[in-house]
Amino acid sequence: MPSRRTVLAATAGATAALAVGTDARADGLGDKKLRSLISRMTLQEKVGQLFVMRVYGHSATAPDQADIDANLKEIGVRTAAELIAKYRVGGIIYFAWAHNTRDPHQIADLSNGIQKASLGLPRGLPVLVSTDQEHGIVARVGRPATLFPGAMAVGAGGSRADARTLGRIAGKELRAIGIRQDYTPVADVNVNPANPVIGVRSFGADPTAVAGLVAAETVGYQRSSVAATAKHFPGHGDTAVDSHYGFPVITHTRAEWDALDAPPFRAAIRAGIDSIMTAHIMVPALDDSGDPATLSRPILTGILREELGYDGVVVTDSLGMEGVRTKYGDDRVPVLALKAGVDQLLNPPDLDLAWNAVLTAVREGELTEARLDESILRVLRLKAKLRLFDDPYVSHRGVDRTVGVRAHLAAADRIADRTTTLLVNEGGLLPLSPAEHPKLLVVGADPASPSGTTGPPTGVLAGALTELGFTATALSTGTAPSAATIARAVAAAEGADAVVVGTYNVSAASSQRTLVQQLLATGKPVVAVAVRNPYDVAQLPDVRGYLASYSWTDVELRAAARVIAGEVAPTGRLPVPVQRADDPTRVLYPIGHGLSYPA
């Protein structure tokens, strides 16, 4: 891959840019040089640096025709290179659904193509490539990259050392493919079991425990030269509304916010977090204007900047989410976010509209150019810290030496082994033995697979149990099994020695309850695994053996299989309380509950 100097030297008008690039080193590019660079930028270039945008395609210059069509429809450009040339965006976010993350070599080539396209422009600047690689149920980069347990599973393990290891390894792998900003860790304290958007993406319900794990994971990522991002400020953990589709209101008092929501963000700041993501939520106790936090100057400048002393990069959550669009139009949102104190504007639904709105706001005096310069300086400081001026490119050799290597995969399995939580084990049902229960039927929900899966969860779990000496057969029954599906599962159970059933967000009205009850009526031993929220156990009190895996990804299901087979003793402890189904004011299993096997 050509060096930055080579690319710039071959580009028209590159002389000035090369002068900047020569000094653009993490150990030598201080504020004075960055301010000098900013002073030479046009207003259009400055506006572009504030945006982080999606783009379709596996290649920066030659995506598939379907991706070209999607780019033309949504952005008005054909390729990532054209996006950069037209809008001079400072960042690009990768998504699997945008076909950015097919495999590690392709991702590395896309990252290099993006950097080359930007560095080849006058005053060419490196692009900060980002993604949401939380692990667990949110992972944009899939296998063969190393996939770790998600946050609530790590919370069940309770080990800050494991959180630090996760961040270090995951950061190394992201850096190897050219991704230098990861929108994780989730710093929300999940105190609402009905939370539809955070849930197992949170480390748990104890602010102190969450704070420690957030700080540890932050340190791990940033020691690998990947910017960590604590989200979603000021705290999205107590809501029953998904901000993708609605506008949540958090009713915590200021004292409750200080005690419940603030500690993980304070810990992240103390750990030197590079960026913090805003939440599209209203918190009247912090700002009674009715504005979402993303657009709130009292919250982002008054509390985050001034009270908490944070001077790193503040990035919005996606500006295409409904929570930030309910009160203002898409042209006003980016302007108001900048006025509130934001530095990066993430993924607006209409980039041209948003870009021109910011440009107009400066020209008409609503925003000053000096205000833009403040945010651009923070963004460029981060790029310099990450050595993007000095070392923007990656290589296939680096990918092969880093991504999904044996040592990393083994570390993920070891961490997963410490997360599986045994909630119920009446009569010592678990562990199961291949000698006593050679034939297993694995049934249950097969939710849409995140990148951390190789196939339907029932199949993955059955395969893992078969490798451990059982003969396991998989039968998908879905999240809402019909009477006919339940009848098939019951019939199949007659030929098995025991049944393993995966449960997924079971409610009082869920037909998953009927499935489990009818399987129990066969008289066969039934073991349940909550493959997402651990709260399922309250809805199924007659199950004698119940595990929580906190996700249906391969790494967590393999760990659950090892616990079921007794290859690994369960050591996970609930990081959230489980309330009784018949009386949610009473706790069925408290934080810290977890069983193990006799020595």
XYZ file of C-alpha atoms in Angstrom, residues 85-540:
456
model
C -14.915 14.194 -2.783
C -18.310 15.916 -2.687
C -18.840 16.392 1.041
C -15.318 15.964 2.515
C -16.804 13.882 5.346
C -14.549 13.368 8.338
C -15.843 9.902 9.133
C -17.546 6.871 7.624
C -19.480 4.258 9.573
C -19.549 0.614 8.486
C -22.641 -1.590 8.549
C -23.098 -5.212 7.540
C -26.413 -4.326 5.852
C -24.580 -1.724 3.758
C -22.284 -4.541 2.541
C -19.212 -2.907 4.080
C -18.108 -5.919 6.135
C -17.989 -9.091 4.045
C -14.625 -10.420 5.220
C -11.458 -9.046 6.833
C -9.417 -8.597 3.653
C -12.316 -6.837 1.933
C -12.832 -4.549 4.937
C -9.135 -3.681 4.962
C -9.242 -2.877 1.238
C -12.346 -0.721 1.710
C -10.637 1.164 4.535
C -7.550 1.726 2.423
C -9.656 2.889 -0.495
C -11.453 5.388 1.716
C -8.188 6.762 3.069
C -6.666 7.022 -0.395
C -9.719 8.867 -1.708
C -9.570 11.417 1.103
C -5.800 11.854 1.303
C -5.640 12.466 -2.432
C -7.719 15.637 -2.153
C -6.291 19.126 -1.523
C -5.682 19.428 2.227
C -6.402 15.728 2.286
C -7.238 14.462 5.746
C -7.486 10.882 6.970
C -10.978 9.537 7.566
C -12.032 8.219 10.972
C -13.743 4.899 10.178
C -16.176 3.684 12.827
C -18.641 0.902 13.540
C -20.854 -0.604 16.253
C -18.880 -3.652 17.398
C -20.368 -4.162 20.858
C -20.158 -7.986 20.616
C -23.037 -10.137 21.776
C -26.189 -9.227 19.861
C -24.652 -6.149 18.151
C -21.666 -6.927 15.946
C -21.120 -5.451 12.470
C -17.962 -7.436 11.755
C -18.559 -11.176 11.784
C -16.513 -14.309 11.545
C -13.680 -15.067 11.043
C -13.077 -12.100 13.348
C -13.092 -12.965 17.041
C -16.555 -12.500 18.571
C -16.840 -12.061 22.316
C -19.742 -12.348 24.762
C -21.894 -9.235 24.976
C -21.922 -6.718 27.807
C -24.465 -8.359 30.132
C -22.627 -11.663 29.817
C -19.389 -9.886 30.733
C -21.313 -8.323 33.605
C -22.284 -11.817 34.744
C -18.623 -12.793 34.679
C -17.855 -9.683 36.705
C -14.186 -9.577 35.745
C -12.628 -6.234 34.880
C -9.596 -8.126 33.611
C -11.834 -9.965 31.137
C -13.410 -6.682 30.021
C -9.947 -5.217 29.490
C -8.836 -8.307 27.538
C -11.957 -8.150 25.391
C -11.286 -4.510 24.536
C -7.612 -5.102 23.829
C -8.169 -8.034 21.469
C -11.250 -6.606 19.783
C -9.430 -3.299 19.345
C -6.400 -4.952 17.760
C -8.622 -6.754 15.273
C -10.602 -3.629 14.368
C -7.415 -1.625 13.925
C -6.034 -4.310 11.612
C -8.971 -3.843 9.221
C -8.879 -0.044 9.338
C -11.657 0.661 11.856
C -10.369 3.140 14.418
C -13.483 4.224 16.353
C -15.778 1.688 17.990
C -19.152 2.753 19.376
C -18.771 0.780 22.588
C -18.846 0.284 25.590
C -22.507 0.690 26.457
C -22.479 2.726 29.674
C -26.238 2.559 30.244
C -27.332 1.004 33.550
C -30.220 -1.308 32.647
C -32.615 -0.942 35.570
C -35.774 -1.528 33.510
C -36.468 -5.166 32.524
C -38.864 -3.896 29.826
C -36.119 -1.882 28.100
C -36.502 -2.836 24.418
C -33.315 -1.286 23.059
C -30.597 -1.707 25.721
C -31.238 -4.852 27.784
C -28.359 -7.282 27.396
C -26.290 -4.588 25.668
C -25.747 -3.185 29.184
C -23.293 -4.635 31.696
C -26.057 -4.702 34.301
C -28.135 -2.839 36.873
C -25.491 -2.015 39.483
C -23.957 1.398 38.655
C -20.698 0.643 40.452
C -20.194 -2.686 38.688
C -21.116 -1.182 35.322
C -18.715 1.716 35.898
C -15.807 -0.614 36.577
C -16.433 -2.700 33.467
C -16.943 0.351 31.249
C -13.619 1.794 32.394
C -11.812 -1.521 31.945
C -13.119 -2.097 28.438
C -12.270 1.496 27.526
C -8.670 0.982 28.590
C -8.458 -2.241 26.576
C -9.685 -0.678 23.348
C -7.634 2.464 23.613
C -4.416 0.612 24.403
C -4.949 -0.967 20.992
C -5.215 2.494 19.365
C -8.955 2.287 18.763
C -11.172 5.045 20.133
C -13.753 3.715 22.557
C -17.147 5.439 22.800
C -19.244 5.430 25.967
C -22.938 5.495 25.121
C -25.690 6.687 25.428
C -25.251 9.892 27.442
C -26.870 10.815 29.804
C -28.146 7.220 30.206
C -30.654 5.081 28.282
C -31.077 2.289 30.818
C -34.504 3.079 32.284
C -36.914 3.258 29.369
C -39.612 1.106 27.828
C -39.381 2.992 24.505
C -36.864 2.313 21.738
C -35.386 5.626 20.561
C -35.036 4.194 17.055
C -38.828 4.352 16.777
C -40.020 6.746 19.496
C -38.977 9.466 21.912
C -38.199 8.036 25.382
C -38.617 10.117 28.514
C -36.432 9.302 31.539
C -38.141 10.342 34.758
C -35.149 10.063 37.080
C -34.640 12.955 39.457
C -31.314 14.735 39.395
C -30.291 12.802 42.514
C -31.297 9.507 40.903
C -29.363 10.413 37.765
C -26.267 11.154 39.826
C -26.570 7.817 41.637
C -27.741 5.516 38.816
C -26.832 6.891 35.396
C -23.790 9.083 35.885
C -21.236 6.698 37.491
C -20.307 4.750 34.315
C -19.806 7.971 32.337
C -17.731 9.482 35.133
C -15.622 6.304 35.170
C -15.203 6.401 31.392
C -14.020 10.002 31.558
C -11.533 9.154 34.318
C -10.277 6.291 32.114
C -9.606 8.761 29.289
C -12.458 7.790 26.972
C -11.896 9.212 23.487
C -15.544 9.764 22.569
C -19.005 9.802 24.114
C -22.247 9.201 22.202
C -25.426 11.094 22.970
C -28.891 9.624 23.544
C -32.082 10.699 21.800
C -33.969 10.806 25.090
C -35.629 13.513 27.177
C -34.548 13.879 30.809
C -36.683 16.665 32.315
C -34.654 16.730 35.530
C -31.586 17.688 33.496
C -33.316 19.885 30.896
C -37.015 20.731 31.060
C -37.157 22.245 27.553
C -38.545 19.060 26.004
C -35.495 18.668 23.750
C -33.699 15.341 23.356
C -30.312 15.153 25.068
C -28.605 15.176 21.671
C -29.891 18.723 21.139
C -29.625 19.916 24.756
C -26.997 22.496 25.624
C -27.741 22.177 29.371
C -26.958 18.441 29.155
C -24.074 18.305 26.679
C -22.298 21.543 27.548
C -23.609 22.268 31.033
C -23.301 18.767 32.489
C -20.984 16.759 30.217
C -18.465 19.472 29.358
C -18.592 21.764 32.380
C -19.657 19.599 35.341
C -17.976 16.345 34.315
C -15.022 18.095 32.693
C -15.114 16.146 29.441
C -13.224 17.684 26.514
C -13.100 14.708 24.155
C -15.203 14.062 21.069
C -18.983 14.025 21.450
C -20.792 12.103 18.709
C -24.534 11.914 18.197
C -26.385 8.665 17.951
C -27.711 8.141 14.419
C -29.617 11.206 13.270
C -31.967 8.936 11.337
C -33.522 7.658 14.577
C -37.026 8.806 15.415
C -36.094 9.981 18.907
C -34.178 12.983 17.539
C -36.610 13.767 14.702
C -39.911 14.114 16.569
C -39.589 17.801 17.501
C -37.467 19.319 14.725
C -36.929 18.744 11.026
C -33.870 17.028 9.596
C -32.474 20.409 8.552
C -32.580 21.807 12.107
C -31.302 18.761 13.979
C -27.611 19.002 12.958
C -27.494 22.741 13.621
C -29.077 22.397 17.050
C -26.769 19.475 17.897
C -23.723 21.627 17.172
C -25.153 24.478 19.221
C -25.667 22.009 22.081
C -22.001 20.960 22.049
C -21.764 17.981 19.668
C -18.621 17.426 17.558
C -19.591 14.606 15.179
C -22.950 14.320 13.396
C -23.633 10.643 12.795
C -25.494 9.241 9.811
C -28.120 11.871 8.948
C -30.993 10.525 6.827
C -30.375 13.212 4.173
C -26.728 14.227 4.095
C -27.151 16.951 1.501
C -29.903 18.598 3.529
C -27.947 18.352 6.784
C -24.633 19.482 5.256
C -26.206 22.513 3.603
C -28.152 23.360 6.775
C -24.908 23.644 8.742
C -23.285 25.611 5.944
C -26.225 28.039 5.841
C -26.270 28.390 9.633
C -22.667 29.597 9.542
C -23.191 31.938 6.614
C -26.238 33.470 8.276
C -24.568 33.803 11.684
C -26.541 31.243 13.675
C -23.327 29.238 14.070
C -19.893 30.822 14.041
C -16.967 29.414 12.161
C -15.086 29.498 15.455
C -17.679 27.103 16.914
C -17.027 24.680 14.049
C -13.302 25.033 14.616
C -13.689 23.876 18.238
C -15.257 20.591 17.131
C -12.909 20.091 14.207
C -9.942 20.517 16.543
C -11.285 17.798 18.831
C -11.819 15.460 15.880
C -8.347 16.138 14.444
C -6.764 15.667 17.868
C -8.349 12.233 17.986
C -7.163 11.367 14.490
C -3.651 12.438 15.464
C -3.778 10.406 18.686
C -4.807 7.345 16.653
C -1.831 7.992 14.300
C -4.103 8.336 11.290
C -2.033 11.207 9.888
C 1.082 9.114 10.258
C -0.143 5.582 9.526
C -3.559 5.528 7.803
C -3.256 2.273 5.886
C -3.539 -1.399 6.786
C -2.335 -4.569 5.075
C -3.523 -8.091 4.356
C -0.481 -9.361 6.203
C -1.536 -7.443 9.280
C -5.049 -8.863 8.952
C -3.753 -12.429 8.735
C -1.517 -11.997 11.768
C -4.267 -10.487 13.896
C -7.879 -11.207 12.971
C -9.441 -14.379 14.337
C -6.138 -15.959 15.309
C -6.185 -19.007 17.560
C -5.078 -17.179 20.699
C -7.845 -14.607 20.336
C -10.538 -17.235 19.774
C -9.336 -19.178 22.807
C -9.497 -16.024 24.933
C -13.088 -15.436 23.841
C -14.032 -18.987 24.848
C -12.354 -18.614 28.240
C -14.214 -15.394 28.922
C -17.503 -16.969 27.810
C -16.964 -19.890 30.176
C -16.980 -17.412 33.073
C -20.263 -15.773 32.033
C -22.872 -18.557 31.754
C -25.190 -18.333 34.747
C -27.004 -21.278 36.323
C -30.267 -19.881 37.680
C -32.145 -23.063 38.628
C -30.930 -26.615 39.224
C -33.608 -28.476 41.141
C -32.691 -32.012 42.138
C -29.244 -31.625 40.579
C -30.638 -32.042 37.066
C -27.534 -30.458 35.608
C -25.037 -31.336 34.367
C -26.383 -33.811 31.848
C -24.304 -36.864 31.032
C -23.982 -38.493 27.585
C -24.120 -41.832 29.389
C -27.476 -41.100 31.044
C -28.999 -38.800 28.402
C -27.336 -39.748 25.106
C -30.111 -38.393 22.850
C -30.974 -34.721 23.172
C -33.599 -32.657 21.387
C -32.710 -28.969 21.078
C -35.694 -26.729 20.358
C -36.524 -23.087 20.741
C -36.307 -19.637 19.284
C -34.062 -18.897 16.325
C -34.024 -15.086 16.269
C -32.439 -13.166 13.433
C -28.765 -13.994 13.554
C -26.204 -11.292 14.411
C -22.750 -11.452 12.895
C -21.558 -13.637 15.766
C -23.429 -16.723 14.562
C -22.696 -19.417 12.016
C -26.287 -20.609 11.794
C -29.582 -20.912 13.664
C -29.000 -20.960 17.435
C -30.718 -24.328 17.857
C -28.349 -25.804 15.303
C -25.290 -24.201 16.889
C -26.259 -25.454 20.349
C -27.090 -28.937 19.044
C -23.774 -29.079 17.210
C -21.834 -28.041 20.287
C -23.573 -30.680 22.406
C -22.912 -33.349 19.788
C -19.217 -32.463 19.869
C -19.349 -33.046 23.621
C -20.565 -36.632 23.249
C -24.344 -36.335 22.927
C -26.432 -37.080 19.865
C -28.325 -33.813 19.610
C -31.045 -32.996 17.079
C -32.144 -29.415 16.388
C -35.740 -28.331 15.796
C -36.469 -24.623 15.426
C -39.748 -23.603 17.039
C -39.400 -19.820 16.726
C -40.231 -16.985 19.083
C -44.012 -17.527 18.711
C -44.549 -21.265 18.085
C -47.903 -22.292 16.675
C -49.944 -25.192 18.026
C -48.739 -27.350 15.121
C -45.101 -26.458 15.826
C -45.533 -27.254 19.505
C -47.098 -30.603 18.606
C -44.094 -31.454 16.392
C -41.695 -30.586 19.208
C -43.623 -32.710 21.709
C -43.650 -35.632 19.292
C -39.916 -35.277 18.714
C -39.302 -35.177 22.473
C -40.743 -38.684 22.831
C -37.649 -40.089 21.126
C -35.174 -38.071 23.198
C -33.680 -38.681 26.625
C -33.771 -34.978 27.509
C -34.801 -31.684 25.916
C -32.881 -28.420 25.778
C -35.059 -25.412 24.933
C -33.837 -21.939 24.092
C -36.132 -19.165 25.319
C -36.198 -15.636 23.928
C -37.895 -12.751 25.767
C -40.759 -14.811 27.167
C -43.830 -12.839 28.242
C -46.955 -13.913 30.098
C -48.814 -14.250 26.792
C -45.997 -15.932 24.871
C -46.679 -19.272 23.234
C -43.124 -20.184 24.247
C -44.632 -20.799 27.701
C -47.063 -23.295 26.176
C -44.211 -25.023 24.366
C -42.204 -25.456 27.563
C -45.225 -26.578 29.593
C -46.114 -29.258 27.045
C -42.501 -30.430 26.863
C -42.473 -30.718 30.663
C -45.691 -32.756 30.462
C -43.845 -35.452 28.475
C -41.928 -36.345 31.630
C -38.598 -35.847 29.869
C -35.965 -33.772 31.662
C -36.149 -30.210 30.302
C -33.256 -27.746 30.480
C -33.930 -24.158 29.392
C -31.422 -21.579 28.222
C -32.441 -17.908 28.160
C -30.687 -16.837 24.965
C -31.297 -13.127 25.463
C -32.841 -11.581 28.587
C -32.388 -13.569 31.793
C -35.825 -12.383 32.942
C -37.397 -15.353 31.074
C -36.878 -17.596 34.082
C -39.643 -15.797 36.014
C -42.216 -16.851 33.411
C -41.293 -20.557 33.554
